[in-house]
XYZ file of C-alpha atoms in Angstrom:
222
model
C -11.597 1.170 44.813
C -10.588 2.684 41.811
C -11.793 5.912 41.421
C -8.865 7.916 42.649
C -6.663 6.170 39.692
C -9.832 7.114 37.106
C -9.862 10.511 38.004
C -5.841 10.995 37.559
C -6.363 9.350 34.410
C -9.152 11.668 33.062
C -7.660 14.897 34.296
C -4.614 13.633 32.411
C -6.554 12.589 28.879
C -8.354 15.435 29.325
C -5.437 18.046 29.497
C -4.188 15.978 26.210
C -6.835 16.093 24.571
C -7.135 19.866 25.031
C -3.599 20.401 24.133
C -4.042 18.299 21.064
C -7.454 20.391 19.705
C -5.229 23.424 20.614
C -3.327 23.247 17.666
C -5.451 21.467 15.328
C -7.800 22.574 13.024
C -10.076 19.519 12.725
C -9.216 17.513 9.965
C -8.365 14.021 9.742
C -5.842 12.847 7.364
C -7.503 10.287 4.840
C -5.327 7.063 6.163
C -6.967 3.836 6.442
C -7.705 2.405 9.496
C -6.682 -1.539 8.518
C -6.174 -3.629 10.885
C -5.673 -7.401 10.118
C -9.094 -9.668 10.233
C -6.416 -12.760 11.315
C -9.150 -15.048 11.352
C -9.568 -15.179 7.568
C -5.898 -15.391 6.852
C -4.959 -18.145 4.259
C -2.332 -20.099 6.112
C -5.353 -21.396 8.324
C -5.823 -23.312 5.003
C -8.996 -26.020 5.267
C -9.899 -24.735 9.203
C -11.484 -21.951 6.670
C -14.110 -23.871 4.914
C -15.734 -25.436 8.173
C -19.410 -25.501 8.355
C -19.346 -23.052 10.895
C -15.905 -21.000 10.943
C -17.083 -18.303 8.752
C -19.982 -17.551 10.783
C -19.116 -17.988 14.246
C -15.142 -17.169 13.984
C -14.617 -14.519 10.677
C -17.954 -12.413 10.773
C -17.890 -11.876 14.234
C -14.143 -10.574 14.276
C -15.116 -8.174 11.164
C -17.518 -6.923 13.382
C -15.446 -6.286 16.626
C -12.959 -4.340 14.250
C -15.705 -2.347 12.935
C -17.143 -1.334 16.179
C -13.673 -0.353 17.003
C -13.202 2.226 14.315
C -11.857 0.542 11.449
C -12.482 1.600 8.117
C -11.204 -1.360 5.950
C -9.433 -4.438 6.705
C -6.380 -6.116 5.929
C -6.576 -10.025 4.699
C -3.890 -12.455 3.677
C -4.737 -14.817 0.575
C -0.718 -16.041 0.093
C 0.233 -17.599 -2.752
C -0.366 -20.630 -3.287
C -3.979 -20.135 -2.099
C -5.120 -18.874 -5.424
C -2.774 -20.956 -7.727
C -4.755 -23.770 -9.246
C -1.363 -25.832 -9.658
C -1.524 -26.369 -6.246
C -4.641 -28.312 -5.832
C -3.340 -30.439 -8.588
C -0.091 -31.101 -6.584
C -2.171 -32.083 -3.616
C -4.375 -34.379 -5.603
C -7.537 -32.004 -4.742
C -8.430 -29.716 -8.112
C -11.873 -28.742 -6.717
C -10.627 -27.563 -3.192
C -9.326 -24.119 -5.403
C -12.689 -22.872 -6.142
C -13.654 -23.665 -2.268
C -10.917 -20.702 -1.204
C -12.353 -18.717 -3.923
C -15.829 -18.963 -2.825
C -15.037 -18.374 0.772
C -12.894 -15.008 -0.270
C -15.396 -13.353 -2.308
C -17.860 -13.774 0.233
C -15.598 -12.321 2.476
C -15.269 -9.145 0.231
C -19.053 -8.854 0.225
C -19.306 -8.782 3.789
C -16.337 -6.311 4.234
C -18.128 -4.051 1.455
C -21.265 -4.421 2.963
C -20.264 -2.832 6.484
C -18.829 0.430 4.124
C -15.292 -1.019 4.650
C -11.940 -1.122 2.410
C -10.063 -4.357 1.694
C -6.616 -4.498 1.717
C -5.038 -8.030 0.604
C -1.291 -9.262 1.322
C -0.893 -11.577 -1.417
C 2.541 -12.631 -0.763
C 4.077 -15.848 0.821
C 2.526 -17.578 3.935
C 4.579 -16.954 7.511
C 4.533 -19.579 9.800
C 2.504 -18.957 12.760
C 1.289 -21.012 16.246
C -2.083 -22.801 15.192
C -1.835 -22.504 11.398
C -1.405 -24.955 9.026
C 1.858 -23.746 7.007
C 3.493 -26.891 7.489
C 0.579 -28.007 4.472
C 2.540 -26.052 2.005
C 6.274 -26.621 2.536
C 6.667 -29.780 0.351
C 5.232 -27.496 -2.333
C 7.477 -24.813 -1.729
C 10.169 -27.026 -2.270
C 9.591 -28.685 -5.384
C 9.414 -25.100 -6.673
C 12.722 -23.683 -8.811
C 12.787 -19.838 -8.831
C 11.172 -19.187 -11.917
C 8.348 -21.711 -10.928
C 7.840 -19.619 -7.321
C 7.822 -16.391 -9.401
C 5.080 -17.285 -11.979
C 3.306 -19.014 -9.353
C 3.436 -15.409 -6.854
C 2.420 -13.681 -9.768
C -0.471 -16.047 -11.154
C -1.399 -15.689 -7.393
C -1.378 -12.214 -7.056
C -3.477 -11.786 -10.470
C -6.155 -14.061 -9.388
C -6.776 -11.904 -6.574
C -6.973 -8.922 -8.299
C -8.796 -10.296 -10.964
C -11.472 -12.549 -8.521
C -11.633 -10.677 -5.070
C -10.992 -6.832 -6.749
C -9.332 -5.590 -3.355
C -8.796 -1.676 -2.409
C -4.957 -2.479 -2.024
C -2.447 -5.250 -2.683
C 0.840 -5.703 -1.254
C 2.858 -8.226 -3.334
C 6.638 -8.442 -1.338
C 6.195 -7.835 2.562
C 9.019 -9.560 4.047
C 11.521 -10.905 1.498
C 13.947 -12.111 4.255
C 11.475 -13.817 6.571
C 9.601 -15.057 3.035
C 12.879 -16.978 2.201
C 13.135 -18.585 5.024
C 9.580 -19.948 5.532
C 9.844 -21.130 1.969
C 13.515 -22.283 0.789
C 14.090 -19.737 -1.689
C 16.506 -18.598 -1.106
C 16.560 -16.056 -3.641
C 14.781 -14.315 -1.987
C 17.653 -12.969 0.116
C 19.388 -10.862 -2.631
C 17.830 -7.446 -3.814
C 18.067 -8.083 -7.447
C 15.967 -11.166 -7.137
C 13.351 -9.601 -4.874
C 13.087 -6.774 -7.742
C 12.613 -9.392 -10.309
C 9.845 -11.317 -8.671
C 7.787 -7.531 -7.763
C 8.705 -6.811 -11.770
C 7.190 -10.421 -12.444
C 4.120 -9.592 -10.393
C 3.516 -6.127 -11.960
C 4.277 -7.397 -15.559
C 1.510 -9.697 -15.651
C -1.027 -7.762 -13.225
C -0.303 -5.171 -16.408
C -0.459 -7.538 -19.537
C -3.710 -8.761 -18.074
C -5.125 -5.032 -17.804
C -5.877 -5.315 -13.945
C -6.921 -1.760 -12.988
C -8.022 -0.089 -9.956
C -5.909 -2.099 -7.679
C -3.342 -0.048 -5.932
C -0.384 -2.498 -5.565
C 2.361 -1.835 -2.926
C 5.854 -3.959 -1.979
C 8.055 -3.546 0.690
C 10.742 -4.761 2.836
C 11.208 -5.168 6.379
C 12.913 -2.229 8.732
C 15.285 -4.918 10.086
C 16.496 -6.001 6.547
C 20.435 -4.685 6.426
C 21.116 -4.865 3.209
């Protein structure tokens, strides 16, 4: 029943792709393919360390994205996922090394199928099904220069414990206000202080081999 439609559609992809070879000579530019393994992001918080999540939800997505062509992968640890403080706040100190564990595993794996790992160590976004609301009380007790050295202790224990490809420490610095109260977070000069902040003590602690990137929304007006 379909075979007229398939064979419009392959004369069409076929006259692409021969117009495409036409007028190139080959090469592939060396981007990475990194699409996000959203099963092993951090705001799904404790639904990561059940006895079977890893196996049966995270390996098998790394898997599908590798069969699809993907050459690394992009994972969120968001502060405060890797801030120790944290677990203290919550009244749950050994939780912290939990995350860890469950991370550098993960980077293993990700090595181990000749991928690249890119990490957006930033804030958490709230999301249907995750577990954000766990870290908003936090968030709030938080003055500015406690959320800075707490993005940047964040952002160094990943470098320092999972080693990633990539980092990107500011994403969204307008929707990362919002989700978290600071508000600070809506004027430019602040935003430059907290990346500063983050690259200061990545620096002072001699973290190398980590490219680190920032950005900003294409929506943001100012």
């Amino acid at each position: 029943v379909y075979q007229d439609l398939y064979n419009t559609l392959t004369t069409q992809i076929a006259g692409f792709d021969a117009a495409v070879k036409a007028g190139w000579n080959g090469s592939s530019y060396p981007y990475l393919n990194a699409p996000q393994l959203a099963a092993a992001g951090s705001t799904q918080y404790t639904a990561l360390l059940g006895n079977t999540y890893y196996t049966y939800a995270v390996i098998p997505q790394l898997d599908e994205l590798k069969a699809l062509g993907a050459n690394a992968v992009t994972i969120h640890i968001d502060f405060p996922t890797f801030y120790q403080p944290f677990y203290t706040y919550i009244g749950n100190p050994s939780q912290y090394q939990q995350f860890v564990s469950f991370y550098q595993q993960l980077a293993q794996d990700v090595r181990a199928r000749g991928m690249k790992l890119v990490v957006e160590a930033t804030s958490p976004m709230p999301l249907a099904g995750d577990q954000f609301s766990v870290f908003q009380p936090y968030f709030a007790s938080l003055s500015w220069s406690a959320y800075m050295t707490g993005r940047a202790a964040n952002a160094l224990a990943v470098a320092e414990l999972i080693q990633p490809d990539y980092m990107t420490v500011m994403g969204e610095p307008d929707t990362e206000a919002t989700a978290t109260g600071q508000t600070n977070l809506n004027n430019l000069t602040d935003v430059i202080q907290l990346v500063q902040k983050v690259l200061t003590t990545l620096q002072q602690a001699g973290v190398k081999n980590v490219q680190i990137g920032a950005g900003a929304g294409t929506w943001t007006k100012n």
